[in-house]
Structure formats: C-alpha cells, structure tokens
PDB file of N, CA and C in Angstrom:
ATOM      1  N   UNK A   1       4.583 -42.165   9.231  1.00  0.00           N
ATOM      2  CA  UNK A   1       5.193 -42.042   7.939  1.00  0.00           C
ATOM      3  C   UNK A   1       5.743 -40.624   7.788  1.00  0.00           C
ATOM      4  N   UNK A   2       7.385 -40.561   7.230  1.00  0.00           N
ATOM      5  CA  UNK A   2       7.995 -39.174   7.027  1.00  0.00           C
ATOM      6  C   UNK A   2       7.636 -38.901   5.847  1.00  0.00           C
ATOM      7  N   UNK A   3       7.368 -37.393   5.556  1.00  0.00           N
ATOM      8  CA  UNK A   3       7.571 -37.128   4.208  1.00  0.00           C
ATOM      9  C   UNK A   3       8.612 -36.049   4.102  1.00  0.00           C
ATOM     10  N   UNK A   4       8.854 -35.655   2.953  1.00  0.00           N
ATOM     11  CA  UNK A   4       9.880 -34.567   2.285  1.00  0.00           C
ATOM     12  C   UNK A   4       9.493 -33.202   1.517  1.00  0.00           C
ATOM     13  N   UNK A   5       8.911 -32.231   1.576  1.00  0.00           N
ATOM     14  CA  UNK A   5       8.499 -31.213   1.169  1.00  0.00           C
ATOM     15  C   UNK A   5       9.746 -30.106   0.647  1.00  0.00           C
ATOM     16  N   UNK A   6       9.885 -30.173  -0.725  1.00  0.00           N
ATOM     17  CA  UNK A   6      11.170 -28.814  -0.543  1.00  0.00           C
ATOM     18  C   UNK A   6      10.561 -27.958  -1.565  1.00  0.00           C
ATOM     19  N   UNK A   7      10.859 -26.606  -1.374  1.00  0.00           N
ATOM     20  CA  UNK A   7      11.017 -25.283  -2.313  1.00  0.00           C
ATOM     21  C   UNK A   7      12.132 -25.503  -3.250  1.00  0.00           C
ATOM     22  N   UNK A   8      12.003 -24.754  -4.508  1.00  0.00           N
ATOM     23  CA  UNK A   8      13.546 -24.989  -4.894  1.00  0.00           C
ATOM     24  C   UNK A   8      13.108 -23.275  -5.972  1.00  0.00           C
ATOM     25  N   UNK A   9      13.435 -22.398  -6.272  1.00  0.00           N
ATOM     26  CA  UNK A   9      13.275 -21.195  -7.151  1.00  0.00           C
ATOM     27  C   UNK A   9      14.280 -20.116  -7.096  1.00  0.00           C
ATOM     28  N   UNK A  10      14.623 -19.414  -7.835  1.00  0.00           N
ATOM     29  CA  UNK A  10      15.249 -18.593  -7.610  1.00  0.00           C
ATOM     30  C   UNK A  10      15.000 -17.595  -6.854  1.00  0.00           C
ATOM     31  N   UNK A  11      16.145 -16.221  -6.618  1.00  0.00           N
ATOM     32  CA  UNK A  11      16.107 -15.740  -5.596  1.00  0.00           C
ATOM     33  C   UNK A  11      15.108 -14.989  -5.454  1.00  0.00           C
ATOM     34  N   UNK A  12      14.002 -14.408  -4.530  1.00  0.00           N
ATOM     35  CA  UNK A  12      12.762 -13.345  -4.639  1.00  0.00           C
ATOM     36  C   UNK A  12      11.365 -14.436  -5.401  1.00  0.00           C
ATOM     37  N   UNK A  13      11.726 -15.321  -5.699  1.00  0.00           N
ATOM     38  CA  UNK A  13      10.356 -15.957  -6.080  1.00  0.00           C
ATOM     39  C   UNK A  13       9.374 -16.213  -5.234  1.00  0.00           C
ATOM     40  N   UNK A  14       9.700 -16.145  -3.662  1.00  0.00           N
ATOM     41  CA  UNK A  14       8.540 -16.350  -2.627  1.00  0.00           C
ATOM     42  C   UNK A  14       8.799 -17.505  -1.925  1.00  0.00           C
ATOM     43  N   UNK A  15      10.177 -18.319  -1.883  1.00  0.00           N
ATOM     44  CA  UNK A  15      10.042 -19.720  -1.636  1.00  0.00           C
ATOM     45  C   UNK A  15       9.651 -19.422   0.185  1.00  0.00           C
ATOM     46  N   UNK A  16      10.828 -18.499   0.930  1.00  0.00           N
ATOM     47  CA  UNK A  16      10.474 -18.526   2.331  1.00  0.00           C
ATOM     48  C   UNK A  16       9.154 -18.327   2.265  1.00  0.00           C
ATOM     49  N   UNK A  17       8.448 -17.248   1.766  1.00  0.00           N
ATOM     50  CA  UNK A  17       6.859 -17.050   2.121  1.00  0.00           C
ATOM     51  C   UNK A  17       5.920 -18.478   2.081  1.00  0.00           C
ATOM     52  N   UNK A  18       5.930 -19.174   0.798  1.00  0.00           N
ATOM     53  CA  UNK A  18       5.248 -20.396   0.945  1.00  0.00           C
ATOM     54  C   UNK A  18       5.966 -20.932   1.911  1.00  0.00           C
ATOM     55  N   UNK A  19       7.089 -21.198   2.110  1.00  0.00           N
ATOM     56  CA  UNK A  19       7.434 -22.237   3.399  1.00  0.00           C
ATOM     57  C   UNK A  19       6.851 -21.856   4.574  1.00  0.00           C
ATOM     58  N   UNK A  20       6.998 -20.503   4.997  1.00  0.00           N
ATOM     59  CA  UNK A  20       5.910 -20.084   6.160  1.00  0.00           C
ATOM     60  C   UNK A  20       4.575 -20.484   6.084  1.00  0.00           C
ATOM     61  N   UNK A  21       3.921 -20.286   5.069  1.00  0.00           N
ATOM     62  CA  UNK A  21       2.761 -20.813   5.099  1.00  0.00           C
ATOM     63  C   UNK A  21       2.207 -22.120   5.237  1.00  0.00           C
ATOM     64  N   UNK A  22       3.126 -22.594   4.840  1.00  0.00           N
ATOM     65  CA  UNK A  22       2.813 -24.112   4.587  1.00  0.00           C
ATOM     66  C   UNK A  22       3.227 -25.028   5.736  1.00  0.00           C
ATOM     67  N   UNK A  23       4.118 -24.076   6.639  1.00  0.00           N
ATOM     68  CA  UNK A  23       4.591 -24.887   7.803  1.00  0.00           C
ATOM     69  C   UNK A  23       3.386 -24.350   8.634  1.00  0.00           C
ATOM     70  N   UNK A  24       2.936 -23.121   8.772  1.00  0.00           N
ATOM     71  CA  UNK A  24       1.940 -22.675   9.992  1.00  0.00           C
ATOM     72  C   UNK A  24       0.430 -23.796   9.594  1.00  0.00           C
ATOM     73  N   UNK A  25       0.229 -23.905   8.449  1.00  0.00           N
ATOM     74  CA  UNK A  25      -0.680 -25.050   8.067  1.00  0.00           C
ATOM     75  C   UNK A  25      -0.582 -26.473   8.520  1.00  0.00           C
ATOM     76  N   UNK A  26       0.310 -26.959   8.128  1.00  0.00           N
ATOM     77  CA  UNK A  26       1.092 -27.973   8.925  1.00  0.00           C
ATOM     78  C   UNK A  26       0.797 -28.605  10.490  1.00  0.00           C
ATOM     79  N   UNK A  27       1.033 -27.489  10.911  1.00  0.00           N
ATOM     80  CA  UNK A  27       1.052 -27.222  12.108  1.00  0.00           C
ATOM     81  C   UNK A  27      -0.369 -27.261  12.811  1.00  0.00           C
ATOM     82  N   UNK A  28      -0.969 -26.408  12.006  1.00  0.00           N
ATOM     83  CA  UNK A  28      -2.350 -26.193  12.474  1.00  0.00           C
ATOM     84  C   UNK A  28      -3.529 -27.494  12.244  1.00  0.00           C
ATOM     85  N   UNK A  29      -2.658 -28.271  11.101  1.00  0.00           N
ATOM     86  CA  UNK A  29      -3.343 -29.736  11.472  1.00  0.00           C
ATOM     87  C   UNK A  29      -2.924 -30.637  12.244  1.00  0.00           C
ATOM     88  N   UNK A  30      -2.196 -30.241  12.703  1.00  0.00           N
ATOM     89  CA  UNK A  30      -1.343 -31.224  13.956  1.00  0.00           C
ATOM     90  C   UNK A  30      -0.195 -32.144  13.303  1.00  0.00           C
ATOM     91  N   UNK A  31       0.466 -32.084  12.220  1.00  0.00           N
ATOM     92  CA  UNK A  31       1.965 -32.750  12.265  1.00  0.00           C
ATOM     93  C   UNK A  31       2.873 -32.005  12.809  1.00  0.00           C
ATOM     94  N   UNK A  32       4.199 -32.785  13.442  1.00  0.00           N
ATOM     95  CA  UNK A  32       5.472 -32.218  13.582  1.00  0.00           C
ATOM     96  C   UNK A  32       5.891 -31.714  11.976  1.00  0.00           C
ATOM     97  N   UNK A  33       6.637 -30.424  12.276  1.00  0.00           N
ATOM     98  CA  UNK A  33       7.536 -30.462  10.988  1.00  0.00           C
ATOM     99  C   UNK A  33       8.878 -29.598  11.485  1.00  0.00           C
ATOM    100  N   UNK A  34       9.890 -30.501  10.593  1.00  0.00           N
ATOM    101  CA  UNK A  34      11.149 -29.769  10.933  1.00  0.00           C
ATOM    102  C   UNK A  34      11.584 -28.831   9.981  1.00  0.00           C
ATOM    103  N   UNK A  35      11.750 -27.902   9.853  1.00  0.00           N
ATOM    104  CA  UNK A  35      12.502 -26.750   8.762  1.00  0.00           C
ATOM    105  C   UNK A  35      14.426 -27.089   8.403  1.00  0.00           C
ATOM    106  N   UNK A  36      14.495 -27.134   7.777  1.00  0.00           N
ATOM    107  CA  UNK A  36      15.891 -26.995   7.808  1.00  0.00           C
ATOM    108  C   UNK A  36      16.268 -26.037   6.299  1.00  0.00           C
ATOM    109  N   UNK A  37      17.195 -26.106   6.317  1.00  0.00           N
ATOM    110  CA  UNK A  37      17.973 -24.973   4.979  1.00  0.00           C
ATOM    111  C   UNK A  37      18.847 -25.774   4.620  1.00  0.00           C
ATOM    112  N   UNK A  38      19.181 -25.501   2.911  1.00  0.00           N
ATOM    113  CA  UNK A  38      20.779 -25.704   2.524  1.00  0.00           C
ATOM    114  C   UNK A  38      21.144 -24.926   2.051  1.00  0.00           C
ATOM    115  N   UNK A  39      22.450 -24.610   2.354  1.00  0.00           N
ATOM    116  CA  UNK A  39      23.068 -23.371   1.504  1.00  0.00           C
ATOM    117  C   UNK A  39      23.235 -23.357   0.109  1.00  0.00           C
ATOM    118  N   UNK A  40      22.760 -22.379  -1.219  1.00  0.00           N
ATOM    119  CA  UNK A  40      22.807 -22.490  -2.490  1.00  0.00           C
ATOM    120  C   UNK A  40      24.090 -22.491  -2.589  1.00  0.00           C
ATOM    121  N   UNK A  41      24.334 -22.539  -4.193  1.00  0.00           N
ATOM    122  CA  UNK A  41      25.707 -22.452  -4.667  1.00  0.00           C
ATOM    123  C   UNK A  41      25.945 -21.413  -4.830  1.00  0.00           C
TER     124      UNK A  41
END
C-alpha cells in the first residue's frame, strides 16, 4: 500500500527539516520512500 505525505508552509517554517527527519525515520523502519519537490508559485 502507497501513501502520500506532503509539507506545505511558508518559507523558513522548517518544512525541509521535518522532511529530513521524517524520511531518515522512514527509512530506519524499513519503507521505501521517494522525495520529490514542486516548484511554488
């Protein structure tokens, strides 16, 4: 089963930092996870 995890905050709110974290967690329980980006407006 896929799931969908996104950040969404303005700029300096920490979103990369939780995403790091939350992917090295991720990880450390053993799912794949893919990162991707979209460019803001």
């Amino acid at each position: 089963m896929s799931h969908l995890i996104t950040f969404e905050g303005i700029d300096g709110s920490g979103k990369s930092t939780q995403v790091t974290r939350v992917e090295k967690w991720l990880r450390e329980e053993g799912y794949d996870v893919l990162l991707t980006r979209e460019p803001g407006g």
